[in-house]
């Protein structure tokens, strides 16, 4: 059934935002019909109540009281992309008005949600909205990010020539805004150590704060967890020994595909599609990709 714009917002978009942890009744979290002054002269002259103003459907606010993201809503019967340029304009005008950071950009018709990190990646379809802590982390990374070309590689983790070459190639591709990366390495050449060195470099350079490492068996999970603890001892990992409940306060997550699929499918899924900054899959053969693609599609992130 087609909804008009008001119905789309109230019945669909509001629901998605609540699922991501936003309180729509709290103006310190969400402002509806956010007033953006684009022409102070027109406002001063008072031509009409709308002259010199733009009104963003939703603006998601940070704990510092500054706008984190803009959401432009369209009715369900139209293409969400109609709101693309409008949402971009709102973000750019908010920066001019507040002299702060450029907000993240979303546009949606309720059924399709697009995320646009202006200046970094082109718009892409996502499965839901980020939480406030997701947006604050993403903003922090955007500000903290250093060029990867000059980032030192910890050769104590992976120091063989071909490993260093592989790490550099991955880092160059990420800096060129590639989001799907394939690293082909033979058995016994130190795939896990190479990936840990990549994670280490990306964390130090401010490109990643939260990483998921996916494997297909529990034995491989335990092996990978041991390797992360050995080489990155200061990074909190999940799961700890005997830990059953999913915890959202770690930096490195090592999981089997079935476990993460259950988390994603759970009605009480604690993870927004923006929870991870990088996903590393231990294998990429067709049988695994076909079975567990849902996990990789759900998370809006760089995948190696």
mmCIF file of C-alpha atoms in Angstrom:
data_model
loop_
_atom_site.group_PDB
_atom_site.id
_atom_site.type_symbol
_atom_site.label_atom_id
_atom_site.label_comp_id
_atom_site.label_asym_id
_atom_site.label_seq_id
_atom_site.Cartn_x
_atom_site.Cartn_y
_atom_site.Cartn_z
ATOM 1 C CA UNK A 1 0.000 0.000 0.000
ATOM 2 C CA UNK A 2 1.371 3.427 -0.936
ATOM 3 C CA UNK A 3 1.805 5.958 1.863
ATOM 4 C CA UNK A 4 1.964 9.723 1.564
ATOM 5 C CA UNK A 5 5.044 11.415 3.030
ATOM 6 C CA UNK A 6 3.520 11.988 6.484
ATOM 7 C CA UNK A 7 2.374 8.363 6.732
ATOM 8 C CA UNK A 8 5.760 7.127 5.501
ATOM 9 C CA UNK A 9 7.475 9.074 8.254
ATOM 10 C CA UNK A 10 5.131 8.117 11.084
ATOM 11 C CA UNK A 11 4.549 4.457 10.166
ATOM 12 C CA UNK A 12 7.908 3.395 8.679
ATOM 13 C CA UNK A 13 10.822 5.804 9.169
ATOM 14 C CA UNK A 14 9.999 6.570 12.821
ATOM 15 C CA UNK A 15 9.954 2.808 13.460
ATOM 16 C CA UNK A 16 13.407 2.363 11.848
ATOM 17 C CA UNK A 17 14.808 5.200 13.964
ATOM 18 C CA UNK A 18 13.394 3.755 17.200
ATOM 19 C CA UNK A 19 14.967 0.404 16.299
ATOM 20 C CA UNK A 20 18.325 2.208 16.076
ATOM 21 C CA UNK A 21 17.813 3.584 19.598
ATOM 22 C CA UNK A 22 16.635 7.128 18.809
ATOM 23 C CA UNK A 23 13.999 8.761 21.040
ATOM 24 C CA UNK A 24 11.857 10.841 18.688
ATOM 25 C CA UNK A 25 10.207 12.640 21.604
ATOM 26 C CA UNK A 26 13.562 14.002 22.800
ATOM 27 C CA UNK A 27 14.693 17.110 20.843
ATOM 28 C CA UNK A 28 18.219 16.672 22.185
ATOM 29 C CA UNK A 29 18.316 13.466 20.065
ATOM 30 C CA UNK A 30 16.012 14.074 17.078
ATOM 31 C CA UNK A 31 14.671 17.375 15.698
ATOM 32 C CA UNK A 32 11.767 17.136 13.262
ATOM 33 C CA UNK A 33 11.379 19.835 10.585
ATOM 34 C CA UNK A 34 14.818 21.201 11.463
ATOM 35 C CA UNK A 35 14.989 24.880 10.496
ATOM 36 C CA UNK A 36 17.960 25.755 8.272
ATOM 37 C CA UNK A 37 18.403 29.463 7.528
ATOM 38 C CA UNK A 38 19.764 29.838 4.003
ATOM 39 C CA UNK A 39 19.144 33.532 3.347
ATOM 40 C CA UNK A 40 19.187 35.830 6.378
ATOM 41 C CA UNK A 41 18.179 38.828 4.268
ATOM 42 C CA UNK A 42 14.907 37.173 3.249
ATOM 43 C CA UNK A 43 14.284 36.134 6.854
ATOM 44 C CA UNK A 44 14.866 39.692 8.062
ATOM 45 C CA UNK A 45 12.513 41.100 5.450
ATOM 46 C CA UNK A 46 9.951 38.507 6.461
ATOM 47 C CA UNK A 47 8.571 37.940 2.952
ATOM 48 C CA UNK A 48 6.744 34.710 3.963
ATOM 49 C CA UNK A 49 7.160 32.343 6.917
ATOM 50 C CA UNK A 50 9.202 30.057 4.625
ATOM 51 C CA UNK A 51 11.356 32.598 2.786
ATOM 52 C CA UNK A 52 15.057 32.120 3.471
ATOM 53 C CA UNK A 53 14.431 28.810 5.242
ATOM 54 C CA UNK A 54 14.790 25.124 4.447
ATOM 55 C CA UNK A 55 13.260 22.437 6.635
ATOM 56 C CA UNK A 56 14.951 19.061 6.978
ATOM 57 C CA UNK A 57 12.539 16.208 7.814
ATOM 58 C CA UNK A 58 14.810 14.840 10.560
ATOM 59 C CA UNK A 59 18.131 15.898 12.025
ATOM 60 C CA UNK A 60 19.860 13.459 14.396
ATOM 61 C CA UNK A 61 21.758 15.290 17.125
ATOM 62 C CA UNK A 62 24.995 14.445 18.920
ATOM 63 C CA UNK A 63 25.552 14.567 22.676
ATOM 64 C CA UNK A 64 27.367 17.876 22.086
ATOM 65 C CA UNK A 65 24.126 19.419 20.736
ATOM 66 C CA UNK A 66 25.423 19.576 17.148
ATOM 67 C CA UNK A 67 23.777 17.944 14.097
ATOM 68 C CA UNK A 68 25.172 14.496 13.268
ATOM 69 C CA UNK A 69 22.958 13.448 10.356
ATOM 70 C CA UNK A 70 20.207 14.690 8.070
ATOM 71 C CA UNK A 71 17.352 12.448 6.869
ATOM 72 C CA UNK A 72 15.257 13.435 3.868
ATOM 73 C CA UNK A 73 11.978 11.501 3.631
ATOM 74 C CA UNK A 74 9.907 10.823 0.523
ATOM 75 C CA UNK A 75 6.626 8.940 0.180
ATOM 76 C CA UNK A 76 6.783 5.193 -0.492
ATOM 77 C CA UNK A 77 5.522 5.452 -4.070
ATOM 78 C CA UNK A 78 8.510 7.481 -5.313
ATOM 79 C CA UNK A 79 12.174 6.661 -5.762
ATOM 80 C CA UNK A 80 14.172 7.489 -2.630
ATOM 81 C CA UNK A 81 16.872 9.008 -4.881
ATOM 82 C CA UNK A 82 14.599 12.011 -5.466
ATOM 83 C CA UNK A 83 15.747 13.204 -2.016
ATOM 84 C CA UNK A 84 19.451 12.831 -2.787
ATOM 85 C CA UNK A 85 20.384 16.381 -3.810
ATOM 86 C CA UNK A 86 17.993 17.907 -1.275
ATOM 87 C CA UNK A 87 19.628 16.034 1.610
ATOM 88 C CA UNK A 88 23.106 17.014 0.384
ATOM 89 C CA UNK A 89 22.062 20.669 0.225
ATOM 90 C CA UNK A 90 20.677 20.509 3.775
ATOM 91 C CA UNK A 91 23.972 19.063 5.070
ATOM 92 C CA UNK A 92 26.033 21.750 3.347
ATOM 93 C CA UNK A 93 23.739 24.559 4.546
ATOM 94 C CA UNK A 94 23.798 23.268 8.137
ATOM 95 C CA UNK A 95 27.614 23.519 8.051
ATOM 96 C CA UNK A 96 27.388 27.122 6.829
ATOM 97 C CA UNK A 97 24.865 27.938 9.554
ATOM 98 C CA UNK A 98 26.674 26.277 12.480
ATOM 99 C CA UNK A 99 30.328 26.253 11.307
ATOM 100 C CA UNK A 100 30.571 22.672 12.579
ATOM 101 C CA UNK A 101 31.300 19.295 11.018
ATOM 102 C CA UNK A 102 29.510 18.174 7.850
ATOM 103 C CA UNK A 103 26.586 15.942 8.931
ATOM 104 C CA UNK A 104 26.080 12.476 7.466
ATOM 105 C CA UNK A 105 23.397 12.259 4.813
ATOM 106 C CA UNK A 106 20.417 9.869 4.531
ATOM 107 C CA UNK A 107 17.512 9.834 2.129
ATOM 108 C CA UNK A 108 14.681 7.304 2.162
ATOM 109 C CA UNK A 109 11.188 6.420 0.984
ATOM 110 C CA UNK A 110 10.710 4.150 4.012
ATOM 111 C CA UNK A 111 11.462 0.936 2.119
ATOM 112 C CA UNK A 112 14.868 1.955 0.781
ATOM 113 C CA UNK A 113 17.421 3.844 2.867
ATOM 114 C CA UNK A 114 20.526 5.433 1.310
ATOM 115 C CA UNK A 115 23.574 6.586 3.265
ATOM 116 C CA UNK A 116 25.977 9.208 1.927
ATOM 117 C CA UNK A 117 29.227 10.135 3.636
ATOM 118 C CA UNK A 118 29.735 13.291 1.593
ATOM 119 C CA UNK A 119 33.242 13.690 0.252
ATOM 120 C CA UNK A 120 34.315 10.131 1.116
ATOM 121 C CA UNK A 121 32.055 7.528 -0.530
ATOM 122 C CA UNK A 122 29.204 7.719 -3.041
ATOM 123 C CA UNK A 123 25.678 7.029 -1.704
ATOM 124 C CA UNK A 124 24.846 3.397 -1.009
ATOM 125 C CA UNK A 125 21.792 1.464 0.059
ATOM 126 C CA UNK A 126 21.802 0.362 3.708
ATOM 127 C CA UNK A 127 19.585 -1.820 5.886
ATOM 128 C CA UNK A 128 18.880 0.727 8.590
ATOM 129 C CA UNK A 129 19.928 3.840 10.460
ATOM 130 C CA UNK A 130 22.957 4.082 12.763
ATOM 131 C CA UNK A 131 22.692 4.562 16.500
ATOM 132 C CA UNK A 132 23.916 7.797 18.052
ATOM 133 C CA UNK A 133 27.129 6.111 19.202
ATOM 134 C CA UNK A 134 27.679 4.757 15.658
ATOM 135 C CA UNK A 135 27.392 8.253 14.192
ATOM 136 C CA UNK A 136 29.666 9.759 16.848
ATOM 137 C CA UNK A 137 32.276 7.044 16.186
ATOM 138 C CA UNK A 138 32.022 7.587 12.421
ATOM 139 C CA UNK A 139 32.462 11.338 12.877
ATOM 140 C CA UNK A 140 35.450 10.793 15.166
ATOM 141 C CA UNK A 141 37.079 8.507 12.568
ATOM 142 C CA UNK A 142 36.420 11.017 9.794
ATOM 143 C CA UNK A 143 38.276 13.688 11.809
ATOM 144 C CA UNK A 144 41.051 11.377 13.097
ATOM 145 C CA UNK A 145 41.824 9.675 9.769
ATOM 146 C CA UNK A 146 45.454 9.936 8.628
ATOM 147 C CA UNK A 147 46.856 9.120 5.158
ATOM 148 C CA UNK A 148 47.508 5.382 4.895
ATOM 149 C CA UNK A 149 50.438 5.755 2.480
ATOM 150 C CA UNK A 150 52.709 6.922 5.294
ATOM 151 C CA UNK A 151 51.382 4.561 7.973
ATOM 152 C CA UNK A 152 54.056 2.221 9.339
ATOM 153 C CA UNK A 153 53.411 -1.527 9.248
ATOM 154 C CA UNK A 154 54.211 -3.526 12.366
ATOM 155 C CA UNK A 155 56.661 -6.032 10.884
ATOM 156 C CA UNK A 156 56.695 -7.982 14.160
ATOM 157 C CA UNK A 157 53.167 -9.086 13.253
ATOM 158 C CA UNK A 158 53.724 -9.615 9.506
ATOM 159 C CA UNK A 159 57.195 -8.837 8.198
ATOM 160 C CA UNK A 160 57.780 -11.028 5.159
ATOM 161 C CA UNK A 161 58.161 -9.112 1.895
ATOM 162 C CA UNK A 162 55.016 -10.523 0.257
ATOM 163 C CA UNK A 163 53.002 -9.854 3.443
ATOM 164 C CA UNK A 164 54.120 -6.209 3.507
ATOM 165 C CA UNK A 165 53.299 -5.940 -0.215
ATOM 166 C CA UNK A 166 49.800 -7.357 0.430
ATOM 167 C CA UNK A 167 49.197 -4.977 3.360
ATOM 168 C CA UNK A 168 50.296 -1.957 1.321
ATOM 169 C CA UNK A 169 48.041 -3.011 -1.583
ATOM 170 C CA UNK A 170 45.018 -3.297 0.718
ATOM 171 C CA UNK A 171 45.732 0.058 2.373
ATOM 172 C CA UNK A 172 46.150 1.785 -1.006
ATOM 173 C CA UNK A 173 42.832 0.338 -2.204
ATOM 174 C CA UNK A 174 41.025 1.497 0.958
ATOM 175 C CA UNK A 175 42.484 4.988 0.555
ATOM 176 C CA UNK A 176 41.169 4.967 -3.038
ATOM 177 C CA UNK A 177 37.673 4.389 -1.554
ATOM 178 C CA UNK A 178 37.409 0.730 -2.555
ATOM 179 C CA UNK A 179 34.970 -1.127 -0.284
ATOM 180 C CA UNK A 180 35.273 -4.760 -1.459
ATOM 181 C CA UNK A 181 38.775 -6.216 -1.363
ATOM 182 C CA UNK A 182 40.049 -9.728 -2.117
ATOM 183 C CA UNK A 183 43.419 -10.935 -0.838
ATOM 184 C CA UNK A 184 44.512 -14.299 -2.273
ATOM 185 C CA UNK A 185 47.141 -16.095 -0.202
ATOM 186 C CA UNK A 186 48.200 -19.736 -0.175
ATOM 187 C CA UNK A 187 47.835 -21.917 2.919
ATOM 188 C CA UNK A 188 50.724 -21.423 5.315
ATOM 189 C CA UNK A 189 51.664 -17.919 4.143
ATOM 190 C CA UNK A 190 50.323 -16.188 7.251
ATOM 191 C CA UNK A 191 46.870 -14.948 6.196
ATOM 192 C CA UNK A 192 45.725 -14.308 9.761
ATOM 193 C CA UNK A 193 48.894 -12.447 10.749
ATOM 194 C CA UNK A 194 48.701 -10.359 7.555
ATOM 195 C CA UNK A 195 45.083 -9.443 8.350
ATOM 196 C CA UNK A 196 45.958 -8.576 11.965
ATOM 197 C CA UNK A 197 48.730 -6.268 10.706
ATOM 198 C CA UNK A 198 46.175 -4.602 8.378
ATOM 199 C CA UNK A 199 43.740 -4.157 11.300
ATOM 200 C CA UNK A 200 46.550 -2.740 13.452
ATOM 201 C CA UNK A 201 47.576 -0.190 10.784
ATOM 202 C CA UNK A 202 43.957 0.872 10.087
ATOM 203 C CA UNK A 203 43.267 1.348 13.807
ATOM 204 C CA UNK A 204 46.420 3.414 14.353
ATOM 205 C CA UNK A 205 45.659 5.560 11.288
ATOM 206 C CA UNK A 206 42.071 6.232 12.411
ATOM 207 C CA UNK A 207 40.355 4.280 9.616
ATOM 208 C CA UNK A 208 38.806 1.619 11.842
ATOM 209 C CA UNK A 209 37.838 1.335 15.470
ATOM 210 C CA UNK A 210 35.640 -1.767 15.458
ATOM 211 C CA UNK A 211 36.468 -4.871 13.396
ATOM 212 C CA UNK A 212 34.729 -8.200 12.740
ATOM 213 C CA UNK A 213 36.788 -11.271 11.753
ATOM 214 C CA UNK A 214 34.585 -14.082 10.351
ATOM 215 C CA UNK A 215 35.511 -17.769 10.165
ATOM 216 C CA UNK A 216 33.543 -20.914 9.359
ATOM 217 C CA UNK A 217 34.440 -23.129 12.353
ATOM 218 C CA UNK A 218 34.718 -22.707 16.122
ATOM 219 C CA UNK A 219 38.267 -24.118 16.094
ATOM 220 C CA UNK A 220 39.331 -21.412 13.631
ATOM 221 C CA UNK A 221 37.585 -18.781 15.740
ATOM 222 C CA UNK A 222 39.565 -19.800 18.831
ATOM 223 C CA UNK A 223 42.786 -19.864 16.812
ATOM 224 C CA UNK A 224 42.141 -16.365 15.401
ATOM 225 C CA UNK A 225 41.159 -15.006 18.831
ATOM 226 C CA UNK A 226 44.451 -16.297 20.224
ATOM 227 C CA UNK A 227 46.373 -14.601 17.403
ATOM 228 C CA UNK A 228 44.617 -11.240 17.957
ATOM 229 C CA UNK A 229 45.300 -11.423 21.713
ATOM 230 C CA UNK A 230 48.960 -12.226 21.041
ATOM 231 C CA UNK A 231 49.607 -9.496 18.471
ATOM 232 C CA UNK A 232 47.133 -6.800 19.619
ATOM 233 C CA UNK A 233 47.054 -7.425 23.386
ATOM 234 C CA UNK A 234 45.606 -3.972 24.195
ATOM 235 C CA UNK A 235 42.523 -4.326 21.963
ATOM 236 C CA UNK A 236 39.473 -5.753 23.805
ATOM 237 C CA UNK A 237 38.166 -8.860 22.009
ATOM 238 C CA UNK A 238 34.841 -10.722 21.848
ATOM 239 C CA UNK A 239 34.062 -13.346 22.927
ATOM 240 C CA UNK A 240 35.979 -13.901 26.119
ATOM 241 C CA UNK A 241 36.248 -17.487 27.303
ATOM 242 C CA UNK A 242 32.796 -18.843 28.157
ATOM 243 C CA UNK A 243 31.049 -15.616 27.091
ATOM 244 C CA UNK A 244 27.646 -16.304 25.522
ATOM 245 C CA UNK A 245 25.964 -12.878 25.384
ATOM 246 C CA UNK A 246 26.943 -10.448 22.646
ATOM 247 C CA UNK A 247 28.766 -7.416 24.026
ATOM 248 C CA UNK A 248 28.876 -4.060 22.206
ATOM 249 C CA UNK A 249 31.901 -2.562 23.994
ATOM 250 C CA UNK A 250 34.797 -4.403 22.294
ATOM 251 C CA UNK A 251 37.068 -3.413 19.416
ATOM 252 C CA UNK A 252 37.848 -6.795 17.812
ATOM 253 C CA UNK A 253 35.084 -9.363 17.267
ATOM 254 C CA UNK A 254 35.889 -12.891 16.089
ATOM 255 C CA UNK A 255 32.875 -14.983 15.144
ATOM 256 C CA UNK A 256 31.723 -17.920 13.078
ATOM 257 C CA UNK A 257 29.383 -17.129 10.184
ATOM 258 C CA UNK A 258 26.408 -18.976 11.770
ATOM 259 C CA UNK A 259 26.793 -17.071 15.066
ATOM 260 C CA UNK A 260 26.818 -13.691 13.318
ATOM 261 C CA UNK A 261 23.898 -14.713 11.080
ATOM 262 C CA UNK A 262 21.887 -15.503 14.228
ATOM 263 C CA UNK A 263 22.782 -12.084 15.684
ATOM 264 C CA UNK A 264 21.690 -10.297 12.491
ATOM 265 C CA UNK A 265 18.416 -12.266 12.280
ATOM 266 C CA UNK A 266 17.553 -11.901 15.972
ATOM 267 C CA UNK A 267 14.507 -9.673 16.573
ATOM 268 C CA UNK A 268 16.485 -8.032 19.388
ATOM 269 C CA UNK A 269 19.584 -7.606 17.207
ATOM 270 C CA UNK A 270 21.777 -5.126 19.150
ATOM 271 C CA UNK A 271 23.816 -4.146 16.084
ATOM 272 C CA UNK A 272 22.944 -1.465 13.560
ATOM 273 C CA UNK A 273 24.233 -1.968 9.976
ATOM 274 C CA UNK A 274 26.870 0.679 10.829
ATOM 275 C CA UNK A 275 28.346 -1.123 13.870
ATOM 276 C CA UNK A 276 31.610 -2.291 12.236
ATOM 277 C CA UNK A 277 34.231 -0.275 10.347
ATOM 278 C CA UNK A 278 35.853 -3.313 8.721
ATOM 279 C CA UNK A 279 34.882 -6.951 8.179
ATOM 280 C CA UNK A 280 37.497 -9.592 7.355
ATOM 281 C CA UNK A 281 36.210 -12.933 6.068
ATOM 282 C CA UNK A 282 38.649 -15.810 6.467
ATOM 283 C CA UNK A 283 37.327 -17.556 3.338
ATOM 284 C CA UNK A 284 35.500 -16.272 0.271
ATOM 285 C CA UNK A 285 34.613 -19.438 -1.648
ATOM 286 C CA UNK A 286 31.191 -19.558 -3.242
ATOM 287 C CA UNK A 287 29.486 -21.962 -0.818
ATOM 288 C CA UNK A 288 30.219 -19.708 2.165
ATOM 289 C CA UNK A 289 29.435 -16.492 0.303
ATOM 290 C CA UNK A 290 26.095 -17.817 -0.980
ATOM 291 C CA UNK A 291 25.034 -19.134 2.438
ATOM 292 C CA UNK A 292 26.155 -16.204 4.587
ATOM 293 C CA UNK A 293 25.981 -13.275 2.168
ATOM 294 C CA UNK A 294 23.161 -11.883 4.332
ATOM 295 C CA UNK A 295 25.730 -10.994 7.022
ATOM 296 C CA UNK A 296 27.977 -9.133 4.569
ATOM 297 C CA UNK A 297 25.033 -7.380 2.930
ATOM 298 C CA UNK A 298 23.621 -6.289 6.289
ATOM 299 C CA UNK A 299 26.710 -4.443 7.489
ATOM 300 C CA UNK A 300 27.551 -1.178 5.732
ATOM 301 C CA UNK A 301 31.318 -1.438 5.778
ATOM 302 C CA UNK A 302 34.613 -2.148 4.034
ATOM 303 C CA UNK A 303 34.968 -5.928 3.536
ATOM 304 C CA UNK A 304 38.229 -7.807 3.020
#
